[in-house]
Amino acid sequence: MRIEIFDILRGVSLLAMILFHANYMGIHIFDFDLKIFSDGTWDIIGFLIGKSFIMLSGYVNAYGYKHHSFRVNINRGLKRAWYLALFAALISFVT
């Protein structure tokens, strides 16, 4: 059983995180500022976005584990972690 509001909130926080990081890269790498918020406000917003995404993801994970809505598959988890690590390394290399 999925709780749709948590999926929506995670999606919103993910989009906000993408916007935050795009602005951060624009300022520090490409010397371009979106000028939506001041620097101090971006710092606070970035902190809140990160915390909200991690909190929501943790809650959904704990809820799913508690209600057995998924089975734990170690091999699948390791495979997904490997792909994630490769993708993260690729992003780090490019930027």
PDB file of N, CA and C in Angstrom:
ATOM      1  N   MET A   1       0.850  -1.181   0.000  1.00  0.00           N
ATOM      2  CA  MET A   1       0.000   0.000   0.000  1.00  0.00           C
ATOM      3  C   MET A   1       0.892   1.240   0.000  1.00  0.00           C
ATOM      4  N   ARG A   2       0.766   2.045  -1.026  1.00  0.00           N
ATOM      5  CA  ARG A   2       1.557   3.263  -1.127  1.00  0.00           C
ATOM      6  C   ARG A   2       0.749   4.438  -0.611  1.00  0.00           C
ATOM      7  N   ILE A   3       1.456   5.349  -0.010  1.00  0.00           N
ATOM      8  CA  ILE A   3       0.832   6.592   0.421  1.00  0.00           C
ATOM      9  C   ILE A   3       1.244   7.653  -0.591  1.00  0.00           C
ATOM     10  N   GLU A   4       0.294   8.090  -1.397  1.00  0.00           N
ATOM     11  CA  GLU A   4       0.608   8.961  -2.525  1.00  0.00           C
ATOM     12  C   GLU A   4       1.176  10.310  -2.106  1.00  0.00           C
ATOM     13  N   ILE A   5       0.731  10.837  -0.981  1.00  0.00           N
ATOM     14  CA  ILE A   5       1.210  12.159  -0.567  1.00  0.00           C
ATOM     15  C   ILE A   5       2.721  12.146  -0.325  1.00  0.00           C
ATOM     16  N   PHE A   6       3.250  11.027   0.189  1.00  0.00           N
ATOM     17  CA  PHE A   6       4.698  10.943   0.409  1.00  0.00           C
ATOM     18  C   PHE A   6       5.443  10.857  -0.917  1.00  0.00           C
ATOM     19  N   ASP A   7       4.869  10.168  -1.897  1.00  0.00           N
ATOM     20  CA  ASP A   7       5.493  10.129  -3.223  1.00  0.00           C
ATOM     21  C   ASP A   7       5.507  11.520  -3.848  1.00  0.00           C
ATOM     22  N   ILE A   8       4.414  12.252  -3.693  1.00  0.00           N
ATOM     23  CA  ILE A   8       4.342  13.608  -4.232  1.00  0.00           C
ATOM     24  C   ILE A   8       5.356  14.514  -3.541  1.00  0.00           C
ATOM     25  N   LEU A   9       5.427  14.428  -2.215  1.00  0.00           N
ATOM     26  CA  LEU A   9       6.378  15.268  -1.471  1.00  0.00           C
ATOM     27  C   LEU A   9       7.824  14.925  -1.823  1.00  0.00           C
ATOM     28  N   ARG A  10       8.122  13.645  -2.001  1.00  0.00           N
ATOM     29  CA  ARG A  10       9.479  13.266  -2.407  1.00  0.00           C
ATOM     30  C   ARG A  10       9.790  13.793  -3.800  1.00  0.00           C
ATOM     31  N   GLY A  11       8.806  13.748  -4.701  1.00  0.00           N
ATOM     32  CA  GLY A  11       9.008  14.278  -6.041  1.00  0.00           C
ATOM     33  C   GLY A  11       9.261  15.774  -6.035  1.00  0.00           C
ATOM     34  N   VAL A  12       8.501  16.498  -5.218  1.00  0.00           N
ATOM     35  CA  VAL A  12       8.688  17.948  -5.112  1.00  0.00           C
ATOM     36  C   VAL A  12      10.061  18.264  -4.530  1.00  0.00           C
ATOM     37  N   SER A  13      10.444  17.521  -3.483  1.00  0.00           N
ATOM     38  CA  SER A  13      11.756  17.780  -2.880  1.00  0.00           C
ATOM     39  C   SER A  13      12.883  17.400  -3.844  1.00  0.00           C
ATOM     40  N   LEU A  14      12.670  16.378  -4.661  1.00  0.00           N
ATOM     41  CA  LEU A  14      13.678  16.013  -5.650  1.00  0.00           C
ATOM     42  C   LEU A  14      13.831  17.101  -6.707  1.00  0.00           C
ATOM     43  N   LEU A  15      12.712  17.633  -7.188  1.00  0.00           N
ATOM     44  CA  LEU A  15      12.785  18.729  -8.155  1.00  0.00           C
ATOM     45  C   LEU A  15      13.436  19.976  -7.546  1.00  0.00           C
ATOM     46  N   ALA A  16      13.123  20.260  -6.286  1.00  0.00           N
ATOM     47  CA  ALA A  16      13.750  21.395  -5.606  1.00  0.00           C
ATOM     48  C   ALA A  16      15.249  21.170  -5.453  1.00  0.00           C
ATOM     49  N   MET A  17      15.643  19.920  -5.185  1.00  0.00           N
ATOM     50  CA  MET A  17      17.062  19.607  -5.045  1.00  0.00           C
ATOM     51  C   MET A  17      17.780  19.786  -6.381  1.00  0.00           C
ATOM     52  N   ILE A  18      17.133  19.404  -7.471  1.00  0.00           N
ATOM     53  CA  ILE A  18      17.711  19.586  -8.796  1.00  0.00           C
ATOM     54  C   ILE A  18      17.886  21.074  -9.089  1.00  0.00           C
ATOM     55  N   LEU A  19      16.872  21.877  -8.785  1.00  0.00           N
ATOM     56  CA  LEU A  19      16.966  23.324  -8.994  1.00  0.00           C
ATOM     57  C   LEU A  19      18.077  23.934  -8.147  1.00  0.00           C
ATOM     58  N   PHE A  20      18.166  23.505  -6.887  1.00  0.00           N
ATOM     59  CA  PHE A  20      19.216  24.019  -6.006  1.00  0.00           C
ATOM     60  C   PHE A  20      20.603  23.698  -6.566  1.00  0.00           C
ATOM     61  N   HIS A  21      20.813  22.451  -6.976  1.00  0.00           N
ATOM     62  CA  HIS A  21      22.127  22.065  -7.481  1.00  0.00           C
ATOM     63  C   HIS A  21      22.429  22.694  -8.840  1.00  0.00           C
ATOM     64  N   ALA A  22      21.408  22.895  -9.665  1.00  0.00           N
ATOM     65  CA  ALA A  22      21.633  23.583 -10.935  1.00  0.00           C
ATOM     66  C   ALA A  22      22.090  25.018 -10.688  1.00  0.00           C
ATOM     67  N   ASN A  23      21.462  25.681  -9.716  1.00  0.00           N
ATOM     68  CA  ASN A  23      21.885  27.043  -9.380  1.00  0.00           C
ATOM     69  C   ASN A  23      23.297  27.041  -8.786  1.00  0.00           C
ATOM     70  N   TYR A  24      23.594  26.076  -7.925  1.00  0.00           N
ATOM     71  CA  TYR A  24      24.920  25.985  -7.315  1.00  0.00           C
ATOM     72  C   TYR A  24      25.992  25.787  -8.389  1.00  0.00           C
ATOM     73  N   MET A  25      25.733  24.854  -9.317  1.00  0.00           N
ATOM     74  CA  MET A  25      26.703  24.626 -10.387  1.00  0.00           C
ATOM     75  C   MET A  25      26.798  25.841 -11.304  1.00  0.00           C
ATOM     76  N   GLY A  26      25.669  26.488 -11.528  1.00  0.00           N
ATOM     77  CA  GLY A  26      25.684  27.682 -12.367  1.00  0.00           C
ATOM     78  C   GLY A  26      26.551  28.774 -11.778  1.00  0.00           C
ATOM     79  N   ILE A  27      26.476  28.954 -10.467  1.00  0.00           N
ATOM     80  CA  ILE A  27      27.270  29.993  -9.806  1.00  0.00           C
ATOM     81  C   ILE A  27      28.749  29.620  -9.760  1.00  0.00           C
ATOM     82  N   HIS A  28      29.051  28.409  -9.292  1.00  0.00           N
ATOM     83  CA  HIS A  28      30.434  28.046  -8.988  1.00  0.00           C
ATOM     84  C   HIS A  28      31.206  27.455 -10.165  1.00  0.00           C
ATOM     85  N   ILE A  29      30.515  26.959 -11.173  1.00  0.00           N
ATOM     86  CA  ILE A  29      31.227  26.367 -12.304  1.00  0.00           C
ATOM     87  C   ILE A  29      31.102  27.237 -13.550  1.00  0.00           C
ATOM     88  N   PHE A  30      29.876  27.684 -13.857  1.00  0.00           N
ATOM     89  CA  PHE A  30      29.629  28.389 -15.108  1.00  0.00           C
ATOM     90  C   PHE A  30      29.481  29.893 -14.937  1.00  0.00           C
ATOM     91  N   ASP A  31      29.640  30.391 -13.726  1.00  0.00           N
ATOM     92  CA  ASP A  31      29.554  31.818 -13.429  1.00  0.00           C
ATOM     93  C   ASP A  31      28.224  32.423 -13.907  1.00  0.00           C
ATOM     94  N   PHE A  32      27.135  31.705 -13.588  1.00  0.00           N
ATOM     95  CA  PHE A  32      25.794  32.135 -13.962  1.00  0.00           C
ATOM     96  C   PHE A  32      24.882  31.959 -12.757  1.00  0.00           C
ATOM     97  N   ASP A  33      24.161  32.995 -12.379  1.00  0.00           N
ATOM     98  CA  ASP A  33      23.292  32.946 -11.203  1.00  0.00           C
ATOM     99  C   ASP A  33      21.841  33.092 -11.633  1.00  0.00           C
ATOM    100  N   LEU A  34      20.969  32.211 -11.132  1.00  0.00           N
ATOM    101  CA  LEU A  34      19.545  32.295 -11.460  1.00  0.00           C
ATOM    102  C   LEU A  34      18.863  33.479 -10.774  1.00  0.00           C
ATOM    103  N   LYS A  35      19.466  34.006  -9.731  1.00  0.00           N
ATOM    104  CA  LYS A  35      18.989  35.186  -9.002  1.00  0.00           C
ATOM    105  C   LYS A  35      17.553  35.035  -8.494  1.00  0.00           C
ATOM    106  N   ILE A  36      17.193  33.813  -8.100  1.00  0.00           N
ATOM    107  CA  ILE A  36      15.866  33.588  -7.532  1.00  0.00           C
ATOM    108  C   ILE A  36      15.863  34.016  -6.064  1.00  0.00           C
ATOM    109  N   PHE A  37      16.910  33.618  -5.345  1.00  0.00           N
ATOM    110  CA  PHE A  37      17.053  33.957  -3.939  1.00  0.00           C
ATOM    111  C   PHE A  37      18.450  34.509  -3.699  1.00  0.00           C
ATOM    112  N   SER A  38      18.636  35.163  -2.561  1.00  0.00           N
ATOM    113  CA  SER A  38      19.974  35.618  -2.209  1.00  0.00           C
ATOM    114  C   SER A  38      20.811  34.417  -1.758  1.00  0.00           C
ATOM    115  N   ASP A  39      22.119  34.634  -1.603  1.00  0.00           N
ATOM    116  CA  ASP A  39      23.014  33.537  -1.239  1.00  0.00           C
ATOM    117  C   ASP A  39      22.658  32.918   0.109  1.00  0.00           C
ATOM    118  N   GLY A  40      22.363  33.740   1.096  1.00  0.00           N
ATOM    119  CA  GLY A  40      22.016  33.213   2.411  1.00  0.00           C
ATOM    120  C   GLY A  40      20.725  32.417   2.403  1.00  0.00           C
ATOM    121  N   THR A  41      19.769  32.863   1.593  1.00  0.00           N
ATOM    122  CA  THR A  41      18.502  32.142   1.482  1.00  0.00           C
ATOM    123  C   THR A  41      18.707  30.809   0.784  1.00  0.00           C
ATOM    124  N   TRP A  42      19.570  30.764  -0.237  1.00  0.00           N
ATOM    125  CA  TRP A  42      19.858  29.503  -0.916  1.00  0.00           C
ATOM    126  C   TRP A  42      20.461  28.491   0.049  1.00  0.00           C
ATOM    127  N   ASP A  43      21.313  28.959   0.960  1.00  0.00           N
ATOM    128  CA  ASP A  43      21.920  28.042   1.924  1.00  0.00           C
ATOM    129  C   ASP A  43      20.864  27.414   2.825  1.00  0.00           C
ATOM    130  N   ILE A  44      19.945  28.214   3.299  1.00  0.00           N
ATOM    131  CA  ILE A  44      18.876  27.699   4.166  1.00  0.00           C
ATOM    132  C   ILE A  44      17.960  26.767   3.386  1.00  0.00           C
ATOM    133  N   ILE A  45      17.583  27.170   2.182  1.00  0.00           N
ATOM    134  CA  ILE A  45      16.701  26.345   1.357  1.00  0.00           C
ATOM    135  C   ILE A  45      17.370  25.012   1.015  1.00  0.00           C
ATOM    136  N   GLY A  46      18.637  25.050   0.662  1.00  0.00           N
ATOM    137  CA  GLY A  46      19.368  23.815   0.365  1.00  0.00           C
ATOM    138  C   GLY A  46      19.407  22.877   1.550  1.00  0.00           C
ATOM    139  N   PHE A  47      19.622  23.421   2.728  1.00  0.00           N
ATOM    140  CA  PHE A  47      19.634  22.609   3.946  1.00  0.00           C
ATOM    141  C   PHE A  47      18.265  21.958   4.166  1.00  0.00           C
ATOM    142  N   LEU A  48      17.207  22.741   4.022  1.00  0.00           N
ATOM    143  CA  LEU A  48      15.854  22.220   4.243  1.00  0.00           C
ATOM    144  C   LEU A  48      15.454  21.195   3.182  1.00  0.00           C
ATOM    145  N   ILE A  49      15.853  21.433   1.945  1.00  0.00           N
ATOM    146  CA  ILE A  49      15.549  20.488   0.869  1.00  0.00           C
ATOM    147  C   ILE A  49      16.226  19.149   1.144  1.00  0.00           C
ATOM    148  N   GLY A  50      17.494  19.186   1.479  1.00  0.00           N
ATOM    149  CA  GLY A  50      18.221  17.945   1.754  1.00  0.00           C
ATOM    150  C   GLY A  50      17.645  17.179   2.918  1.00  0.00           C
ATOM    151  N   LYS A  51      17.352  17.887   3.994  1.00  0.00           N
ATOM    152  CA  LYS A  51      16.792  17.218   5.175  1.00  0.00           C
ATOM    153  C   LYS A  51      15.414  16.640   4.892  1.00  0.00           C
ATOM    154  N   SER A  52      14.587  17.391   4.161  1.00  0.00           N
ATOM    155  CA  SER A  52      13.235  16.893   3.880  1.00  0.00           C
ATOM    156  C   SER A  52      13.282  15.657   2.988  1.00  0.00           C
ATOM    157  N   PHE A  53      14.159  15.651   1.982  1.00  0.00           N
ATOM    158  CA  PHE A  53      14.249  14.489   1.102  1.00  0.00           C
ATOM    159  C   PHE A  53      14.725  13.257   1.863  1.00  0.00           C
ATOM    160  N   ILE A  54      15.749  13.421   2.683  1.00  0.00           N
ATOM    161  CA  ILE A  54      16.267  12.287   3.448  1.00  0.00           C
ATOM    162  C   ILE A  54      15.234  11.802   4.455  1.00  0.00           C
ATOM    163  N   MET A  55      14.544  12.723   5.121  1.00  0.00           N
ATOM    164  CA  MET A  55      13.532  12.346   6.105  1.00  0.00           C
ATOM    165  C   MET A  55      12.377  11.593   5.435  1.00  0.00           C
ATOM    166  N   LEU A  56      11.876  12.119   4.321  1.00  0.00           N
ATOM    167  CA  LEU A  56      10.774  11.458   3.627  1.00  0.00           C
ATOM    168  C   LEU A  56      11.185  10.091   3.082  1.00  0.00           C
ATOM    169  N   SER A  57      12.368   9.994   2.517  1.00  0.00           N
ATOM    170  CA  SER A  57      12.835   8.712   1.999  1.00  0.00           C
ATOM    171  C   SER A  57      13.004   7.694   3.125  1.00  0.00           C
ATOM    172  N   GLY A  58      13.539   8.125   4.235  1.00  0.00           N
ATOM    173  CA  GLY A  58      13.689   7.227   5.377  1.00  0.00           C
ATOM    174  C   GLY A  58      12.357   6.772   5.923  1.00  0.00           C
ATOM    175  N   TYR A  59      11.390   7.677   5.992  1.00  0.00           N
ATOM    176  CA  TYR A  59      10.077   7.316   6.507  1.00  0.00           C
ATOM    177  C   TYR A  59       9.392   6.314   5.587  1.00  0.00           C
ATOM    178  N   VAL A  60       9.452   6.561   4.284  1.00  0.00           N
ATOM    179  CA  VAL A  60       8.822   5.649   3.334  1.00  0.00           C
ATOM    180  C   VAL A  60       9.497   4.286   3.377  1.00  0.00           C
ATOM    181  N   ASN A  61      10.808   4.265   3.507  1.00  0.00           N
ATOM    182  CA  ASN A  61      11.542   3.008   3.600  1.00  0.00           C
ATOM    183  C   ASN A  61      11.144   2.241   4.867  1.00  0.00           C
ATOM    184  N   ALA A  62      11.083   2.932   5.983  1.00  0.00           N
ATOM    185  CA  ALA A  62      10.696   2.278   7.237  1.00  0.00           C
ATOM    186  C   ALA A  62       9.248   1.810   7.181  1.00  0.00           C
ATOM    187  N   TYR A  63       8.376   2.603   6.586  1.00  0.00           N
ATOM    188  CA  TYR A  63       6.971   2.221   6.466  1.00  0.00           C
ATOM    189  C   TYR A  63       6.823   0.965   5.603  1.00  0.00           C
ATOM    190  N   GLY A  64       7.544   0.927   4.490  1.00  0.00           N
ATOM    191  CA  GLY A  64       7.491  -0.240   3.618  1.00  0.00           C
ATOM    192  C   GLY A  64       8.031  -1.484   4.289  1.00  0.00           C
ATOM    193  N   TYR A  65       9.099  -1.341   5.045  1.00  0.00           N
ATOM    194  CA  TYR A  65       9.665  -2.486   5.753  1.00  0.00           C
ATOM    195  C   TYR A  65       8.711  -2.972   6.830  1.00  0.00           C
ATOM    196  N   LYS A  66       8.088  -2.046   7.546  1.00  0.00           N
ATOM    197  CA  LYS A  66       7.164  -2.403   8.630  1.00  0.00           C
ATOM    198  C   LYS A  66       5.940  -3.141   8.091  1.00  0.00           C
ATOM    199  N   HIS A  67       5.449  -2.718   6.942  1.00  0.00           N
ATOM    200  CA  HIS A  67       4.243  -3.318   6.386  1.00  0.00           C
ATOM    201  C   HIS A  67       4.542  -4.391   5.338  1.00  0.00           C
ATOM    202  N   HIS A  68       5.804  -4.767   5.193  1.00  0.00           N
ATOM    203  CA  HIS A  68       6.226  -5.856   4.309  1.00  0.00           C
ATOM    204  C   HIS A  68       5.712  -5.665   2.887  1.00  0.00           C
ATOM    205  N   SER A  69       5.771  -4.452   2.407  1.00  0.00           N
ATOM    206  CA  SER A  69       5.310  -4.206   1.048  1.00  0.00           C
ATOM    207  C   SER A  69       6.382  -4.574   0.019  1.00  0.00           C
ATOM    208  N   PHE A  70       7.542  -4.971   0.476  1.00  0.00           N
ATOM    209  CA  PHE A  70       8.581  -5.429  -0.443  1.00  0.00           C
ATOM    210  C   PHE A  70       9.415  -6.489   0.261  1.00  0.00           C
ATOM    211  N   ARG A  71      10.049  -7.314  -0.524  1.00  0.00           N
ATOM    212  CA  ARG A  71      10.945  -8.334   0.030  1.00  0.00           C
ATOM    213  C   ARG A  71      12.380  -7.866  -0.159  1.00  0.00           C
ATOM    214  N   VAL A  72      13.185  -8.153   0.823  1.00  0.00           N
ATOM    215  CA  VAL A  72      14.585  -7.750   0.757  1.00  0.00           C
ATOM    216  C   VAL A  72      15.333  -8.712  -0.151  1.00  0.00           C
ATOM    217  N   ASN A  73      15.999  -8.178  -1.154  1.00  0.00           N
ATOM    218  CA  ASN A  73      16.786  -8.970  -2.081  1.00  0.00           C
ATOM    219  C   ASN A  73      18.186  -8.355  -2.113  1.00  0.00           C
ATOM    220  N   ILE A  74      19.121  -9.003  -1.461  1.00  0.00           N
ATOM    221  CA  ILE A  74      20.476  -8.470  -1.307  1.00  0.00           C
ATOM    222  C   ILE A  74      21.158  -8.299  -2.668  1.00  0.00           C
ATOM    223  N   ASN A  75      21.060  -9.292  -3.536  1.00  0.00           N
ATOM    224  CA  ASN A  75      21.731  -9.199  -4.843  1.00  0.00           C
ATOM    225  C   ASN A  75      21.192  -8.037  -5.666  1.00  0.00           C
ATOM    226  N   ARG A  76      19.879  -7.850  -5.646  1.00  0.00           N
ATOM    227  CA  ARG A  76      19.293  -6.736  -6.385  1.00  0.00           C
ATOM    228  C   ARG A  76      19.763  -5.403  -5.794  1.00  0.00           C
ATOM    229  N   GLY A  77      19.824  -5.328  -4.460  1.00  0.00           N
ATOM    230  CA  GLY A  77      20.280  -4.106  -3.812  1.00  0.00           C
ATOM    231  C   GLY A  77      21.729  -3.792  -4.135  1.00  0.00           C
ATOM    232  N   LEU A  78      22.576  -4.808  -4.142  1.00  0.00           N
ATOM    233  CA  LEU A  78      23.983  -4.592  -4.479  1.00  0.00           C
ATOM    234  C   LEU A  78      24.146  -4.177  -5.939  1.00  0.00           C
ATOM    235  N   LYS A  79      23.345  -4.767  -6.827  1.00  0.00           N
ATOM    236  CA  LYS A  79      23.409  -4.391  -8.235  1.00  0.00           C
ATOM    237  C   LYS A  79      22.993  -2.932  -8.414  1.00  0.00           C
ATOM    238  N   ARG A  80      21.924  -2.528  -7.747  1.00  0.00           N
ATOM    239  CA  ARG A  80      21.476  -1.142  -7.839  1.00  0.00           C
ATOM    240  C   ARG A  80      22.515  -0.191  -7.241  1.00  0.00           C
ATOM    241  N   ALA A  81      23.147  -0.585  -6.139  1.00  0.00           N
ATOM    242  CA  ALA A  81      24.175   0.248  -5.515  1.00  0.00           C
ATOM    243  C   ALA A  81      25.377   0.398  -6.453  1.00  0.00           C
ATOM    244  N   TRP A  82      25.729  -0.668  -7.160  1.00  0.00           N
ATOM    245  CA  TRP A  82      26.843  -0.619  -8.105  1.00  0.00           C
ATOM    246  C   TRP A  82      26.549   0.369  -9.237  1.00  0.00           C
ATOM    247  N   TYR A  83      25.332   0.307  -9.800  1.00  0.00           N
ATOM    248  CA  TYR A  83      24.952   1.251 -10.859  1.00  0.00           C
ATOM    249  C   TYR A  83      24.939   2.684 -10.331  1.00  0.00           C
ATOM    250  N   LEU A  84      24.458   2.861  -9.129  1.00  0.00           N
ATOM    251  CA  LEU A  84      24.429   4.196  -8.533  1.00  0.00           C
ATOM    252  C   LEU A  84      25.844   4.735  -8.341  1.00  0.00           C
ATOM    253  N   ALA A  85      26.753   3.884  -7.876  1.00  0.00           N
ATOM    254  CA  ALA A  85      28.140   4.303  -7.676  1.00  0.00           C
ATOM    255  C   ALA A  85      28.797   4.673  -9.008  1.00  0.00           C
ATOM    256  N   LEU A  86      28.527   3.897 -10.048  1.00  0.00           N
ATOM    257  CA  LEU A  86      29.089   4.218 -11.360  1.00  0.00           C
ATOM    258  C   LEU A  86      28.535   5.544 -11.888  1.00  0.00           C
ATOM    259  N   PHE A  87      27.236   5.752 -11.725  1.00  0.00           N
ATOM    260  CA  PHE A  87      26.617   6.997 -12.182  1.00  0.00           C
ATOM    261  C   PHE A  87      27.170   8.183 -11.406  1.00  0.00           C
ATOM    262  N   ALA A  88      27.335   8.036 -10.087  1.00  0.00           N
ATOM    263  CA  ALA A  88      27.888   9.111  -9.257  1.00  0.00           C
ATOM    264  C   ALA A  88      29.330   9.419  -9.678  1.00  0.00           C
ATOM    265  N   ALA A  89      30.110   8.374  -9.963  1.00  0.00           N
ATOM    266  CA  ALA A  89      31.489   8.584 -10.408  1.00  0.00           C
ATOM    267  C   ALA A  89      31.520   9.304 -11.754  1.00  0.00           C
ATOM    268  N   LEU A  90      30.596   8.957 -12.651  1.00  0.00           N
ATOM    269  CA  LEU A  90      30.519   9.621 -13.947  1.00  0.00           C
ATOM    270  C   LEU A  90      30.179  11.096 -13.787  1.00  0.00           C
ATOM    271  N   ILE A  91      29.213  11.406 -12.929  1.00  0.00           N
ATOM    272  CA  ILE A  91      28.856  12.803 -12.682  1.00  0.00           C
ATOM    273  C   ILE A  91      30.035  13.557 -12.081  1.00  0.00           C
ATOM    274  N   SER A  92      30.729  12.946 -11.136  1.00  0.00           N
ATOM    275  CA  SER A  92      31.889  13.588 -10.518  1.00  0.00           C
ATOM    276  C   SER A  92      32.978  13.839 -11.547  1.00  0.00           C
ATOM    277  N   PHE A  93      33.197  12.892 -12.435  1.00  0.00           N
ATOM    278  CA  PHE A  93      34.218  13.052 -13.461  1.00  0.00           C
ATOM    279  C   PHE A  93      33.861  14.185 -14.426  1.00  0.00           C
ATOM    280  N   VAL A  94      32.603  14.243 -14.829  1.00  0.00           N
ATOM    281  CA  VAL A  94      32.168  15.269 -15.785  1.00  0.00           C
ATOM    282  C   VAL A  94      32.231  16.656 -15.169  1.00  0.00           C
ATOM    283  N   THR A  95      31.818  16.773 -13.908  1.00  0.00           N
ATOM    284  CA  THR A  95      31.792  18.110 -13.301  1.00  0.00           C
ATOM    285  C   THR A  95      33.142  18.450 -12.725  1.00  0.00           C
TER     286      THR A  95
END
